[in-house]
């Protein structure tokens, strides 16, 4: 697997700027729209669970599960961006992920932050 399969985030030409910080140098917040989030729940794949169980006996990275979690986080982030854009935002501040088990059948990933309208200073 290449490096692209293990990462996420935005490209350089994103129309909604998403950052983990509370402010962005060179920008000012003109309007706070409010909380936005993107949510997805992924079930466990039986094959990857068996492979993960076997791999955990000998140690090492569980690449199949890593790839699935990266895809899941990226999907949650895409949904957050869609919601921010639909509400008129061009930025999301204080971006975070929350990951929890969902009723022992899957993993819930929530991407959340504060949607804002930004202006260059």
Short mmCIF file of C-alpha atoms in Angstrom, two decimals:
data_model
loop_
_atom_site.label_atom_id
_atom_site.label_comp_id
_atom_site.label_asym_id
_atom_site.label_seq_id
_atom_site.Cartn_x
_atom_site.Cartn_y
_atom_site.Cartn_z
CA UNK A 1 0.00 0.00 0.00
CA UNK A 2 1.24 3.46 -0.86
CA UNK A 3 1.37 6.49 1.40
CA UNK A 4 -1.86 7.83 -0.14
CA UNK A 5 -3.74 4.91 1.36
CA UNK A 6 -2.65 5.83 4.89
CA UNK A 7 -3.38 9.55 4.93
CA UNK A 8 -6.15 12.02 4.65
CA UNK A 9 -6.83 15.68 4.91
CA UNK A 10 -7.38 18.29 2.28
CA UNK A 11 -5.69 19.18 -0.94
CA UNK A 12 -4.09 22.60 -1.48
CA UNK A 13 -7.12 24.06 -3.32
CA UNK A 14 -9.84 23.28 -0.76
CA UNK A 15 -12.81 25.67 -0.78
CA UNK A 16 -13.54 24.97 2.91
CA UNK A 17 -10.42 25.34 5.04
CA UNK A 18 -10.40 22.82 7.92
CA UNK A 19 -7.91 23.29 10.76
CA UNK A 20 -7.41 21.93 14.25
CA UNK A 21 -6.54 25.36 15.64
CA UNK A 22 -8.90 28.04 16.99
CA UNK A 23 -7.68 30.68 14.56
CA UNK A 24 -5.75 30.92 11.29
CA UNK A 25 -2.91 33.40 10.73
CA UNK A 26 -3.80 35.73 7.88
CA UNK A 27 -7.56 35.28 8.33
CA UNK A 28 -10.20 36.75 10.59
CA UNK A 29 -13.49 35.15 11.55
CA UNK A 30 -16.33 37.26 10.18
CA UNK A 31 -19.14 34.99 11.30
CA UNK A 32 -19.50 31.92 13.50
CA UNK A 33 -22.09 29.59 12.02
CA UNK A 34 -21.85 26.88 14.67
CA UNK A 35 -21.05 23.25 15.17
CA UNK A 36 -20.91 20.94 12.17
CA UNK A 37 -20.17 17.25 12.08
CA UNK A 38 -19.81 14.32 9.74
CA UNK A 39 -20.65 10.85 10.99
CA UNK A 40 -20.17 7.35 9.65
CA UNK A 41 -20.38 3.88 11.14
CA UNK A 42 -18.48 1.00 9.61
CA UNK A 43 -19.18 -2.64 10.37
CA UNK A 44 -16.37 -5.07 10.83
CA UNK A 45 -15.47 -7.28 7.86
CA UNK A 46 -15.22 -10.92 8.92
CA UNK A 47 -12.15 -11.56 6.76
CA UNK A 48 -10.24 -8.61 8.17
CA UNK A 49 -11.23 -9.59 11.72
CA UNK A 50 -9.83 -13.10 11.23
CA UNK A 51 -6.67 -11.68 9.66
CA UNK A 52 -6.34 -9.16 12.49
CA UNK A 53 -6.73 -11.91 15.07
CA UNK A 54 -3.99 -13.97 13.46
CA UNK A 55 -1.71 -10.94 13.04
CA UNK A 56 -2.18 -9.93 16.67
CA UNK A 57 -0.64 -13.23 17.74
CA UNK A 58 2.66 -12.46 16.02
CA UNK A 59 2.62 -8.65 16.30
CA UNK A 60 2.84 -5.89 13.73
CA UNK A 61 0.54 -3.44 12.04
CA UNK A 62 -2.97 -4.51 11.08
CA UNK A 63 -2.81 -2.97 7.60
CA UNK A 64 -6.32 -3.95 6.54
CA UNK A 65 -7.84 -2.33 9.63
CA UNK A 66 -5.59 0.72 9.25
CA UNK A 67 -6.76 1.22 5.66
CA UNK A 68 -10.41 0.84 6.68
CA UNK A 69 -10.07 3.37 9.49
CA UNK A 70 -8.36 5.88 7.17
CA UNK A 71 -11.20 5.51 4.66
CA UNK A 72 -13.75 5.91 7.45
CA UNK A 73 -12.13 9.06 8.83
CA UNK A 74 -11.88 10.56 5.34
CA UNK A 75 -15.57 9.87 4.72
CA UNK A 76 -16.54 11.51 8.04
CA UNK A 77 -14.40 14.55 7.15
CA UNK A 78 -15.98 14.80 3.68
CA UNK A 79 -19.43 14.81 5.30
CA UNK A 80 -18.36 17.54 7.74
CA UNK A 81 -17.11 19.67 4.82
CA UNK A 82 -20.36 19.12 2.91
CA UNK A 83 -22.38 20.26 5.93
CA UNK A 84 -20.17 23.32 6.46
CA UNK A 85 -20.41 24.28 2.79
CA UNK A 86 -24.21 23.82 2.79
CA UNK A 87 -24.48 26.20 5.77
CA UNK A 88 -22.43 28.88 4.01
CA UNK A 89 -19.07 28.34 5.73
CA UNK A 90 -15.68 28.53 4.11
CA UNK A 91 -13.82 27.32 7.19
CA UNK A 92 -14.01 24.89 10.08
CA UNK A 93 -12.04 25.66 13.24
CA UNK A 94 -11.15 23.35 16.16
CA UNK A 95 -11.56 20.26 13.97
CA UNK A 96 -11.47 16.93 15.82
CA UNK A 97 -12.29 13.25 15.39
CA UNK A 98 -14.14 11.11 17.90
CA UNK A 99 -14.02 7.33 17.50
CA UNK A 100 -16.18 4.90 19.49
CA UNK A 101 -17.42 1.35 19.28
CA UNK A 102 -21.00 1.14 18.03
CA UNK A 103 -22.92 -1.62 19.82
CA UNK A 104 -20.16 -4.21 19.25
CA UNK A 105 -20.92 -4.33 15.52
CA UNK A 106 -18.77 -1.54 14.15
CA UNK A 107 -16.85 1.64 14.66
CA UNK A 108 -18.43 5.09 14.76
CA UNK A 109 -16.27 7.95 13.54
CA UNK A 110 -17.45 11.52 14.03
CA UNK A 111 -15.58 14.49 12.57
CA UNK A 112 -16.62 17.77 14.20
CA UNK A 113 -15.70 21.42 14.50
CA UNK A 114 -17.00 24.98 14.34
CA UNK A 115 -18.15 26.26 10.95
CA UNK A 116 -17.12 29.86 10.25
CA UNK A 117 -16.95 32.43 7.49
CA UNK A 118 -13.33 33.53 7.06
CA UNK A 119 -11.89 36.62 5.38
CA UNK A 120 -8.25 37.29 4.50
CA UNK A 121 -6.68 40.17 6.41
#
